[in-house]
Amino acid sequence: MNALADMLWVELRKALRSRVPPVAGLMSLFMPLGIGLLVFAARNPEISRQVGLISAKANLLAYSATDWPAYLRLAAMMSGAGGFGVFVFAITWTFGREFVDGTLKDLLAVPVSRAAILLAKFAVVGLWSLVLSLILLLATLVMGALIRLPGGSPAAILQGSGLLLLTSFLAMAVVTPFAFVASVGRGYLLPIGVALLALIAANLLALAGWGEYFPWAVPGLVAQGTELTPVSYVIVALTALAGMLATYAWWMRADQNR
Amino acid sequence: MTLAIETEALGKRYGDVQAVEGLSLQVAPGEIYAFLGLNGAGKTTTIRMLLGMVKPDSGLARVLQAPVRLGRREPWASVGYLVEVPHAYPELTVRDNLEVARRLHPGTPRREVDQTIERLRLTEYADRPAGTLSQGNAQRLGLAKALLHRPRLLILDEPANGLDPAGIVEIRQLLLDLTRQEGATVFMASHILAEVARLAQRIGIIHQGRLLQELDLPALERNRRRRLVLRTRDLQAARRSLEAAGHPAAVLDDGVLEVRSQAVIERPEEVSRLLVQAGAPATHLVVEEEDLEQYFLRLIGVSGGAA
């Protein structure tokens, strides 16, 4: 237990001293800012014309986000994809950096179990992702208030916020395999490539109607309000578990010759 | 005797390359053992197998009596190491990097961080990010991480890398003190032979993945080739008189006469007398001993070894 506490300290220290978390924080801020601006532009065509805002795109969004519930649904959908991207960024950095910085070897022949080291890494990524989700939610709410959306009853806002957080949690759960991919790829490139592939596959499979069985499609479907069976949630949970176990197995067995 | 390190027929292959083959070595507690080899000879692969980072294809390694297996926690509480280039978390300060190392070795007292910083003369840099350190100071930080928890066994890959001459002397003294005063064992891989000759009590020579020879300092002394080298104004007359006395001599390209006969090497004054009698007195006469570098190169069959 003490070893785990020590490893948590170590991982938190590494994360807090790095420039990567603030960058990830900014990335989470940009999403709601962007959505808010687009909705604002769509709802105020005269102003957007005056300042020359990209009105064609804004109009597309405008139809879907005219009040609080629709706006929050749009934000949840964005967090399904964008949030996933930011969480992949966080987990890839946390695991991949040990390879990129050459510090992995200092973690291997030590009297602390690799399980404790990995668990601390996953815990810090989880905590970090949670903070990013809350930033995203908060920024979305502030932005919604600033552009004065109608239909902002407490119940509607609460329900929309819940949807956004649920989408974020699901997106968080399906990023654990990227710790494994970062370890196998010994860096950042492979996990980012695989994440892009996963997003493309998620969209294609969702279109084909099989999205509910593909873990990386589930957060997006939930955000869209698709009715899902418990099977989808079980698949997401199993994916999270499998990602952690695969990472552990790889760290226990693979040769580390760099 | 309980050994600090013991390997039995250790082997590792990467694709077509046999990195290490049939490596059996023994390191006694309290000794400084130098593992010599050219770049790519298999030193680092051996070290990684000793540290459980790479799984051997064959054979077995024991470190402080514990069989080495991937992913185990034993026996690392008592082992400090430095593998290849010393890396540290670049955005963390020197002190934070050592604090990380301390927490990776539970039970290490907090004061060791500051003491180790002082010991490795890093005080001035303690609060600087590790990413800004010079190569020499990065090496010092790497050594500091290895020494922090006062291990009984140090496994060091090229410990003198990147250090300036004063730094090399300092680290040499530090390692000698550790073995003499604290009874620590040092296993160090190196290709800096002058350094090894000054430090090690025993030497293992690895070439193309195989241990060619293991020898202690007296054995090195015995195995070293010695020769008598002389200059004179009449090389041929000198050669003839030496050969007449039963001491074969050779004229080398650089205008010196070389005699390898053991009897002559033990009694150079006899040669001097012979040369005077032959009317070709020596202008220069010296008994040369092969140094470790020449010995090593001769052993691995690389040109440049002593003739």
Coordinates of C-alpha atoms in Angstrom, one line a residue:
Chain A
M1 CA 0.0 0.0 0.0
N2 CA 2.9 2.3 0.9
A3 CA 4.5 1.5 -2.4
L4 CA 1.3 2.4 -4.2
A5 CA 1.1 5.8 -2.4
D6 CA 4.8 6.4 -3.3
M7 CA 4.1 5.6 -6.9
L8 CA 1.1 7.9 -6.9
W9 CA 3.3 10.7 -5.6
V10 CA 5.8 10.0 -8.3
E11 CA 3.3 10.0 -11.1
L12 CA 1.5 13.1 -9.9
R13 CA 4.8 14.9 -9.5
K14 CA 5.8 13.9 -13.1
A15 CA 2.5 15.1 -14.4
L16 CA 2.3 18.3 -12.5
R17 CA 5.8 19.4 -13.4
S18 CA 5.2 18.8 -17.1
R19 CA 3.8 21.2 -19.6
V20 CA 1.6 18.5 -21.0
P21 CA -1.4 18.7 -18.5
P22 CA -1.9 22.4 -19.1
V23 CA -1.8 21.8 -22.8
A24 CA -4.4 19.1 -22.4
G25 CA -6.5 21.5 -20.2
L26 CA -6.4 24.1 -23.0
M27 CA -7.5 21.5 -25.5
S28 CA -10.5 20.7 -23.4
L29 CA -11.3 24.4 -23.1
F30 CA -11.2 24.9 -26.9
M31 CA -14.0 22.5 -27.6
P32 CA -16.8 24.2 -25.7
L33 CA -15.4 27.6 -26.8
G34 CA -15.6 26.5 -30.4
I35 CA -19.1 25.0 -30.1
G36 CA -20.3 28.0 -28.2
L37 CA -19.0 30.5 -30.8
L38 CA -20.5 28.5 -33.7
V39 CA -23.9 28.3 -32.0
F40 CA -23.7 32.0 -31.2
A41 CA -22.8 32.8 -34.8
A42 CA -25.7 30.6 -36.0
R43 CA -28.2 32.3 -33.7
N44 CA -27.0 35.8 -34.7
P45 CA -26.6 35.9 -38.4
E46 CA -26.4 39.7 -38.6
I47 CA -23.5 39.8 -36.2
S48 CA -21.7 36.9 -37.9
R49 CA -22.1 38.6 -41.3
Q50 CA -20.7 41.8 -39.9
V51 CA -17.6 40.2 -38.5
G52 CA -17.3 37.7 -41.4
L53 CA -17.8 34.5 -39.4
I54 CA -17.8 31.2 -41.1
S55 CA -21.6 31.1 -41.5
A56 CA -22.1 28.0 -43.6
K57 CA -20.7 25.7 -40.9
A58 CA -22.4 27.7 -38.2
N59 CA -25.8 27.3 -39.9
L60 CA -25.4 23.5 -40.0
L61 CA -24.8 23.5 -36.3
A62 CA -27.5 26.0 -35.6
Y63 CA -30.3 23.7 -36.5
S64 CA -29.2 21.2 -33.9
A65 CA -28.3 23.5 -31.1
T66 CA -31.0 26.0 -30.5
D67 CA -31.6 25.5 -26.9
W68 CA -29.9 24.1 -23.8
P69 CA -30.7 20.4 -24.2
A70 CA -29.7 20.4 -27.8
Y71 CA -26.5 22.4 -27.1
L72 CA -25.5 20.0 -24.3
R73 CA -26.2 17.0 -26.5
L74 CA -23.9 18.6 -29.1
A75 CA -21.2 19.2 -26.5
A76 CA -21.6 15.6 -25.3
M77 CA -21.1 14.4 -28.9
M78 CA -18.0 16.5 -29.2
S79 CA -16.6 15.2 -25.9
G80 CA -17.2 11.7 -27.2
A81 CA -14.7 12.3 -30.0
G82 CA -12.7 15.3 -28.7
G83 CA -12.6 14.1 -25.1
F84 CA -11.5 10.7 -26.3
G85 CA -8.7 12.4 -28.2
V86 CA -7.5 14.4 -25.1
F87 CA -7.7 11.2 -22.9
V88 CA -5.6 9.3 -25.5
F89 CA -3.2 12.2 -25.4
A90 CA -2.9 12.0 -21.6
I91 CA -2.5 8.2 -21.4
T92 CA -0.1 8.1 -24.4
W93 CA 2.1 10.7 -22.7
T94 CA 2.0 9.0 -19.3
F95 CA 3.1 5.6 -20.7
G96 CA 4.9 6.6 -23.8
R97 CA 7.2 9.1 -22.2
E98 CA 9.1 6.5 -20.2
F99 CA 10.2 5.1 -23.6
V100 CA 10.7 8.4 -25.3
D101 CA 12.7 9.9 -22.4
G102 CA 14.6 6.7 -21.8
T103 CA 13.5 6.5 -18.2
L104 CA 11.8 3.2 -18.4
K105 CA 14.9 1.3 -17.3
D106 CA 14.9 3.1 -14.0
L107 CA 11.5 1.6 -13.3
L108 CA 12.4 -2.0 -14.0
A109 CA 15.0 -3.3 -11.5
V110 CA 13.5 -1.8 -8.4
P111 CA 12.0 -3.3 -5.3
V112 CA 8.5 -1.9 -6.2
S113 CA 6.2 -4.2 -8.1
R114 CA 5.4 -3.3 -11.7
A115 CA 1.7 -3.6 -10.7
A116 CA 2.0 -0.7 -8.3
I117 CA 3.9 1.4 -10.9
L118 CA 1.2 0.7 -13.5
L119 CA -1.7 1.1 -11.2
A120 CA -0.4 4.5 -10.2
K121 CA -0.1 5.5 -13.8
F122 CA -3.6 4.4 -14.6
A123 CA -4.9 6.2 -11.5
V124 CA -3.2 9.4 -12.4
V125 CA -4.5 9.2 -16.0
G126 CA -8.0 8.6 -14.6
L127 CA -7.8 11.6 -12.2
W128 CA -6.3 13.7 -15.0
S129 CA -9.1 12.7 -17.4
L130 CA -11.7 13.4 -14.7
V131 CA -10.3 16.9 -14.2
L132 CA -10.3 17.5 -18.0
S133 CA -14.0 16.3 -18.2
L134 CA -15.0 18.7 -15.4
I135 CA -13.1 21.6 -17.2
L136 CA -15.0 20.7 -20.4
L137 CA -18.3 20.6 -18.6
L138 CA -17.7 23.8 -16.8
A139 CA -16.6 25.6 -19.9
T140 CA -19.6 24.3 -21.8
L141 CA -22.0 25.6 -19.1
V142 CA -20.3 29.0 -18.9
M143 CA -20.3 29.3 -22.7
G144 CA -24.0 28.3 -22.8
A145 CA -24.8 31.0 -20.3
L146 CA -22.8 33.6 -22.2
I147 CA -24.6 33.0 -25.5
R148 CA -27.9 33.1 -23.6
L149 CA -29.5 29.9 -24.8
P150 CA -33.2 29.4 -24.2
G151 CA -34.7 26.4 -22.4
G152 CA -32.2 26.4 -19.5
S153 CA -34.3 24.8 -16.9
P154 CA -32.3 23.3 -14.0
A155 CA -33.6 19.8 -14.9
A156 CA -32.6 20.1 -18.5
I157 CA -29.2 21.5 -17.7
L158 CA -28.7 18.7 -15.1
Q159 CA -29.7 16.0 -17.5
G160 CA -27.5 17.4 -20.3
S161 CA -24.6 17.7 -17.9
G162 CA -25.1 14.1 -16.8
L163 CA -25.1 13.0 -20.4
L164 CA -21.8 14.9 -21.1
L165 CA -20.2 13.3 -18.0
L166 CA -21.4 9.8 -18.9
T167 CA -20.0 10.2 -22.4
S168 CA -16.7 11.4 -20.9
F169 CA -16.5 8.4 -18.5
L170 CA -17.1 6.0 -21.3
A171 CA -14.5 7.7 -23.4
M172 CA -12.1 7.5 -20.5
A173 CA -12.8 3.8 -20.1
V174 CA -11.9 2.9 -23.6
V175 CA -8.5 4.6 -23.7
T176 CA -6.8 2.0 -21.4
P177 CA -5.7 -0.1 -24.4
F178 CA -3.7 2.8 -25.6
A179 CA -1.4 2.4 -22.6
F180 CA -0.6 -1.0 -24.1
V181 CA -0.2 0.3 -27.6
A182 CA 2.1 3.1 -26.3
S183 CA 4.2 0.4 -24.5
V184 CA 4.4 -1.9 -27.5
G185 CA 5.1 1.1 -29.8
R186 CA 7.6 2.5 -27.3
G187 CA 6.4 6.0 -27.8
Y188 CA 3.6 8.3 -29.0
L189 CA 3.2 7.6 -32.7
L190 CA 1.6 4.2 -32.7
P191 CA -1.1 5.0 -30.1
I192 CA -2.1 8.2 -31.9
G193 CA -2.3 6.3 -35.2
V194 CA -4.3 3.5 -33.7
A195 CA -6.6 6.1 -32.0
L196 CA -7.4 7.7 -35.3
L197 CA -8.1 4.3 -36.8
A198 CA -10.4 3.5 -33.9
L199 CA -12.3 6.7 -34.4
I200 CA -12.8 6.1 -38.1
A201 CA -13.8 2.5 -37.4
A202 CA -16.2 3.7 -34.8
N203 CA -17.9 6.0 -37.2
L204 CA -18.1 3.4 -40.0
L205 CA -19.5 0.7 -37.6
A206 CA -22.0 3.1 -36.1
L207 CA -23.2 3.9 -39.6
A208 CA -23.5 0.2 -40.4
G209 CA -25.5 -0.3 -37.2
W210 CA -22.9 -2.3 -35.3
G211 CA -21.6 0.5 -33.2
E212 CA -23.1 -0.7 -30.0
Y213 CA -20.7 -3.7 -30.1
F214 CA -17.6 -1.6 -30.8
P215 CA -16.3 -0.1 -27.6
W216 CA -14.9 3.0 -29.3
A217 CA -18.3 3.8 -30.9
V218 CA -20.3 3.5 -27.6
P219 CA -19.5 6.9 -26.1
G220 CA -20.7 8.6 -29.3
L221 CA -23.9 6.6 -29.5
V222 CA -24.6 7.4 -25.8
A223 CA -24.1 11.1 -26.6
Q224 CA -26.5 11.0 -29.5
G225 CA -29.1 9.5 -27.1
T226 CA -29.2 6.1 -28.8
E227 CA -30.9 3.5 -26.6
L228 CA -28.2 0.9 -25.7
T229 CA -28.5 -2.5 -24.0
P230 CA -26.3 -3.3 -21.0
V231 CA -24.1 -5.4 -23.4
S232 CA -22.6 -2.2 -24.7
Y233 CA -21.6 -1.1 -21.2
V234 CA -20.2 -4.5 -20.4
I235 CA -18.1 -4.3 -23.6
V236 CA -16.8 -0.9 -22.6
A237 CA -15.9 -2.2 -19.1
L238 CA -14.2 -5.3 -20.5
T239 CA -12.2 -3.2 -22.9
A240 CA -11.0 -1.0 -20.0
L241 CA -10.0 -4.1 -18.0
A242 CA -8.4 -5.8 -21.0
G243 CA -6.3 -2.6 -21.7
M244 CA -4.9 -2.6 -18.2
L245 CA -4.2 -6.3 -18.1
A246 CA -2.5 -6.3 -21.5
T247 CA -0.3 -3.4 -20.4
Y248 CA 0.6 -5.3 -17.2
A249 CA 1.4 -8.5 -19.1
W250 CA 3.5 -6.6 -21.5
W251 CA 5.5 -4.8 -18.8
M252 CA 6.0 -8.1 -17.0
R253 CA 7.1 -10.2 -20.0
A254 CA 8.6 -8.1 -22.8
D255 CA 12.3 -7.5 -23.2
Q256 CA 13.3 -4.0 -22.5
N257 CA 16.4 -3.4 -24.5
R258 CA 16.3 0.4 -24.9
Chain B
M1 CA 31.6 -18.6 -1.1
T2 CA 28.4 -16.7 -1.7
L3 CA 28.8 -14.8 -5.0
A4 CA 27.5 -11.3 -5.7
I5 CA 26.8 -12.3 -9.3
E6 CA 26.8 -15.6 -11.0
T7 CA 25.8 -16.6 -14.5
E8 CA 25.7 -20.0 -16.0
A9 CA 25.9 -20.3 -19.8
L10 CA 23.8 -17.2 -20.4
G11 CA 22.8 -16.6 -23.9
K12 CA 20.7 -14.1 -25.9
R13 CA 19.9 -13.9 -29.6
Y14 CA 18.3 -11.0 -31.4
G15 CA 17.2 -12.3 -34.8
D16 CA 20.3 -13.4 -36.6
V17 CA 22.6 -11.8 -34.1
Q18 CA 23.9 -13.9 -31.2
A19 CA 24.4 -11.0 -28.7
V20 CA 25.6 -13.1 -25.9
E21 CA 26.6 -16.8 -25.9
G22 CA 27.5 -19.3 -23.2
L23 CA 28.5 -16.6 -20.7
S24 CA 29.5 -17.9 -17.3
L25 CA 31.0 -15.5 -14.9
Q26 CA 31.4 -15.1 -11.2
V27 CA 31.7 -11.9 -9.2
A28 CA 32.8 -12.2 -5.6
P29 CA 31.4 -9.9 -2.9
G30 CA 33.5 -6.8 -2.3
E31 CA 35.4 -6.8 -5.5
I32 CA 35.5 -4.5 -8.5
Y33 CA 34.9 -6.6 -11.5
A34 CA 35.4 -4.9 -14.9
F35 CA 33.7 -6.3 -17.9
L36 CA 35.7 -5.3 -21.0
G37 CA 34.6 -5.4 -24.5
L38 CA 34.3 -3.3 -27.7
N39 CA 31.1 -1.6 -28.6
G40 CA 28.6 -4.3 -29.5
A41 CA 30.5 -7.0 -27.7
G42 CA 27.5 -7.9 -25.6
K43 CA 28.2 -5.9 -22.4
T44 CA 24.9 -4.1 -22.3
T45 CA 22.9 -7.1 -23.2
T46 CA 24.6 -9.0 -20.4
I47 CA 23.9 -6.1 -18.0
R48 CA 20.2 -6.0 -19.0
M49 CA 20.0 -9.8 -18.4
L50 CA 21.6 -9.4 -15.0
L51 CA 19.0 -6.7 -14.2
G52 CA 16.0 -8.7 -15.4
M53 CA 15.2 -6.3 -18.2
V54 CA 15.9 -8.8 -21.0
K55 CA 15.0 -12.5 -20.8
P56 CA 17.9 -14.8 -21.6
D57 CA 17.3 -17.5 -24.3
S58 CA 19.4 -19.9 -22.3
G59 CA 21.2 -20.1 -19.1
L60 CA 20.7 -18.6 -15.7
A61 CA 21.8 -15.5 -13.8
R62 CA 21.8 -15.1 -10.0
V63 CA 22.2 -11.7 -8.4
L64 CA 22.9 -11.6 -4.7
Q65 CA 21.8 -15.2 -4.7
A66 CA 18.4 -14.5 -6.1
P67 CA 17.6 -16.0 -9.6
V68 CA 16.9 -13.2 -11.9
R69 CA 13.5 -13.2 -13.5
L70 CA 11.6 -10.6 -15.5
G71 CA 9.3 -8.5 -13.4
R72 CA 10.4 -9.7 -10.0
R73 CA 11.1 -7.4 -7.0
E74 CA 14.0 -9.4 -5.7
P75 CA 16.9 -8.6 -5.3
W76 CA 16.7 -5.0 -6.4
A77 CA 16.5 -3.4 -3.0
S78 CA 20.2 -4.0 -2.7
V79 CA 21.2 -3.3 -6.2
G80 CA 22.0 0.1 -7.8
Y81 CA 22.5 0.4 -11.5
L82 CA 23.3 2.6 -14.4
V83 CA 22.5 1.3 -17.9
E84 CA 23.9 2.9 -21.0
V85 CA 23.1 6.6 -21.2
P86 CA 21.8 8.0 -17.9
H87 CA 18.3 9.4 -18.5
A88 CA 16.2 11.4 -16.1
Y89 CA 12.9 13.1 -16.2
P90 CA 13.9 16.3 -17.9
E91 CA 11.3 18.6 -16.4
L92 CA 12.0 17.4 -12.8
T93 CA 14.9 19.0 -10.9
V94 CA 17.9 17.0 -9.9
R95 CA 16.5 16.8 -6.4
D96 CA 13.0 15.6 -7.6
N97 CA 14.6 13.0 -9.8
L98 CA 16.4 11.6 -6.8
E99 CA 13.2 11.8 -4.7
V100 CA 11.6 9.7 -7.4
A101 CA 14.5 7.2 -7.2
R102 CA 14.1 7.2 -3.4
R103 CA 10.4 6.3 -3.5
L104 CA 11.3 3.6 -6.0
H105 CA 13.4 2.1 -3.2
P106 CA 11.1 2.1 -0.1
G107 CA 12.8 2.5 3.2
T108 CA 15.5 4.8 1.9
P109 CA 15.7 7.7 4.4
R110 CA 14.8 11.2 3.1
R111 CA 18.3 12.5 4.1
E112 CA 20.0 10.3 1.6
V113 CA 18.8 12.6 -1.2
D114 CA 20.8 15.6 0.1
Q115 CA 23.7 13.5 1.1
T116 CA 23.9 11.9 -2.3
I117 CA 23.6 15.3 -4.0
E118 CA 26.6 16.4 -1.9
R119 CA 28.5 13.2 -2.5
L120 CA 28.2 13.5 -6.3
R121 CA 28.9 17.3 -6.1
L122 CA 25.6 18.2 -7.6
T123 CA 24.7 20.8 -4.9
E124 CA 24.9 23.7 -7.3
Y125 CA 22.5 22.0 -9.7
A126 CA 20.1 20.5 -7.2
D127 CA 17.2 22.7 -8.1
R128 CA 17.8 22.8 -11.9
P129 CA 15.7 20.7 -14.2
A130 CA 17.6 17.6 -15.2
G131 CA 17.0 18.4 -18.9
T132 CA 19.4 21.3 -18.6
L133 CA 22.4 19.4 -17.2
S134 CA 25.6 19.0 -19.1
Q135 CA 26.6 15.4 -20.1
G136 CA 29.0 15.1 -17.2
N137 CA 26.4 16.3 -14.7
A138 CA 23.7 14.0 -16.2
Q139 CA 26.2 11.2 -15.7
R140 CA 26.6 12.3 -12.1
L141 CA 22.9 12.3 -11.6
G142 CA 22.7 8.8 -13.1
L143 CA 25.4 7.6 -10.6
A144 CA 23.6 9.4 -7.8
K145 CA 20.4 7.5 -8.6
A146 CA 22.4 4.2 -8.5
L147 CA 24.0 5.0 -5.2
L148 CA 21.1 6.7 -3.4
H149 CA 19.8 3.6 -1.5
R150 CA 23.3 2.5 -0.5
P151 CA 23.1 -0.8 -2.5
R152 CA 25.4 -3.8 -1.8
L153 CA 25.9 -4.3 -5.4
L154 CA 26.5 -1.7 -8.1
I155 CA 26.0 -2.7 -11.8
L156 CA 27.4 0.2 -13.8
D157 CA 27.6 0.5 -17.6
E158 CA 30.4 2.8 -18.5
P159 CA 30.4 4.8 -15.3
A160 CA 33.1 7.2 -16.5
N161 CA 31.1 8.2 -19.7
G162 CA 31.0 11.9 -20.2
L163 CA 33.0 12.8 -17.2
D164 CA 36.0 15.2 -17.4
P165 CA 39.4 13.9 -16.2
A166 CA 38.9 15.3 -12.7
G167 CA 35.5 13.7 -12.6
I168 CA 36.9 10.4 -13.6
V169 CA 39.4 10.4 -10.8
E170 CA 36.7 11.5 -8.4
I171 CA 34.3 8.7 -9.4
R172 CA 37.2 6.2 -9.3
Q173 CA 37.9 7.2 -5.7
L174 CA 34.2 7.0 -4.9
L175 CA 33.9 3.5 -6.2
L176 CA 37.1 2.4 -4.4
D177 CA 35.8 3.9 -1.1
L178 CA 32.5 2.1 -1.6
T179 CA 34.1 -1.3 -1.9
R180 CA 36.8 -0.7 0.8
Q181 CA 34.7 1.1 3.4
E182 CA 31.2 -0.2 2.8
G183 CA 32.1 -3.6 1.4
A184 CA 30.0 -3.0 -1.8
T185 CA 30.6 -5.0 -4.9
V186 CA 31.0 -3.2 -8.2
F187 CA 30.4 -4.8 -11.6
M188 CA 31.3 -2.3 -14.3
A189 CA 31.3 -2.6 -18.0
S190 CA 33.8 -0.4 -19.8
H191 CA 35.8 0.1 -22.8
I192 CA 38.1 2.7 -21.2
L193 CA 41.0 0.4 -20.4
A194 CA 43.2 2.8 -18.6
E195 CA 40.4 3.3 -16.2
V196 CA 39.8 -0.4 -15.7
A197 CA 43.5 -1.1 -15.1
R198 CA 43.5 1.4 -12.2
L199 CA 40.3 0.2 -10.6
A200 CA 39.4 -3.4 -11.2
Q201 CA 40.6 -6.4 -9.2
R202 CA 39.2 -8.8 -11.7
I203 CA 38.6 -8.4 -15.4
G204 CA 36.3 -10.3 -17.8
I205 CA 36.9 -9.9 -21.5
I206 CA 33.9 -10.3 -23.7
H207 CA 34.2 -10.4 -27.5
Q208 CA 31.4 -11.1 -30.0
G209 CA 29.2 -12.2 -27.2
R210 CA 31.6 -14.7 -25.6
L211 CA 33.6 -14.4 -22.5
L212 CA 37.2 -14.9 -23.8
Q213 CA 39.0 -14.7 -20.5
E214 CA 38.5 -13.9 -16.9
L215 CA 41.6 -12.9 -15.0
D216 CA 42.7 -11.1 -11.9
L217 CA 45.5 -8.6 -11.6
P218 CA 48.3 -11.1 -10.9
A219 CA 47.2 -13.2 -13.8
L220 CA 47.2 -10.1 -16.0
E221 CA 50.7 -9.4 -14.8
R222 CA 51.8 -12.9 -15.7
N223 CA 50.1 -13.0 -19.1
R224 CA 51.4 -9.6 -20.2
R225 CA 54.0 -9.8 -22.9
R226 CA 57.3 -8.1 -22.1
R227 CA 60.0 -7.1 -24.6
L228 CA 63.3 -5.4 -24.6
V229 CA 63.6 -2.5 -27.0
L230 CA 66.9 -0.8 -27.8
R231 CA 68.3 1.7 -30.2
T232 CA 71.9 1.7 -31.4
R233 CA 73.9 3.4 -34.2
D234 CA 74.6 0.0 -35.9
L235 CA 71.4 -2.1 -35.7
Q236 CA 72.7 -5.0 -37.8
A237 CA 75.9 -5.4 -35.8
A238 CA 73.9 -5.3 -32.6
R239 CA 71.5 -7.9 -33.9
R240 CA 74.3 -10.2 -35.0
S241 CA 76.0 -10.1 -31.6
L242 CA 72.8 -10.8 -29.8
E243 CA 71.9 -13.7 -32.0
A244 CA 75.4 -15.1 -31.6
A245 CA 74.8 -15.0 -27.8
G246 CA 71.6 -17.0 -28.4
H247 CA 69.1 -14.1 -28.1
P248 CA 67.1 -13.8 -31.3
A249 CA 66.4 -10.2 -32.1
A250 CA 64.3 -8.4 -34.7
V251 CA 64.8 -5.0 -36.3
L252 CA 61.4 -3.3 -36.4
D253 CA 60.1 -0.8 -38.9
D254 CA 60.6 2.2 -36.5
G255 CA 64.4 1.6 -36.3
V256 CA 64.5 -0.3 -33.0
L257 CA 65.7 -3.7 -32.1
E258 CA 63.3 -5.9 -30.2
V259 CA 64.3 -8.9 -28.1
R260 CA 61.7 -11.2 -26.6
S261 CA 63.9 -13.7 -24.9
Q262 CA 62.9 -14.0 -21.3
A263 CA 66.6 -14.3 -20.1
V264 CA 67.4 -11.0 -21.7
I265 CA 64.4 -9.2 -20.3
E266 CA 65.4 -10.2 -16.8
R267 CA 69.0 -9.1 -17.4
P268 CA 69.2 -6.0 -19.6
E269 CA 72.7 -5.2 -18.3
E270 CA 73.9 -8.3 -20.1
V271 CA 72.6 -6.9 -23.4
S272 CA 74.3 -3.6 -22.7
R273 CA 77.6 -5.4 -22.2
L274 CA 77.3 -7.5 -25.4
L275 CA 76.5 -4.4 -27.4
V276 CA 79.5 -2.5 -26.1
Q277 CA 81.7 -5.5 -27.0
A278 CA 80.2 -5.6 -30.5
G279 CA 81.1 -1.9 -31.0
A280 CA 77.4 -0.9 -31.2
P281 CA 76.6 0.5 -27.7
A282 CA 72.9 1.1 -27.0
T283 CA 71.7 4.7 -27.2
H284 CA 68.4 3.7 -25.7
L285 CA 67.5 0.5 -23.8
V286 CA 64.2 -0.2 -22.1
V287 CA 62.0 -3.2 -21.0
E288 CA 58.5 -2.6 -22.1
E289 CA 55.4 -4.2 -20.7
E290 CA 52.3 -4.7 -22.6
D291 CA 49.5 -2.6 -21.1
L292 CA 46.0 -3.7 -20.6
E293 CA 44.9 -2.1 -23.9
Q294 CA 47.6 -3.9 -25.9
Y295 CA 46.8 -7.1 -24.1
F296 CA 43.1 -6.7 -24.7
L297 CA 43.6 -6.0 -28.4
R298 CA 46.0 -8.9 -28.8
L299 CA 43.5 -11.2 -27.1
I300 CA 40.6 -10.2 -29.3
G301 CA 42.8 -10.3 -32.4
V302 CA 42.4 -6.7 -33.4
S303 CA 45.4 -5.0 -35.1
G304 CA 47.0 -2.4 -32.9
G305 CA 47.9 -4.9 -30.2
A306 CA 51.5 -5.1 -29.1
A307 CA 53.6 -6.8 -31.7

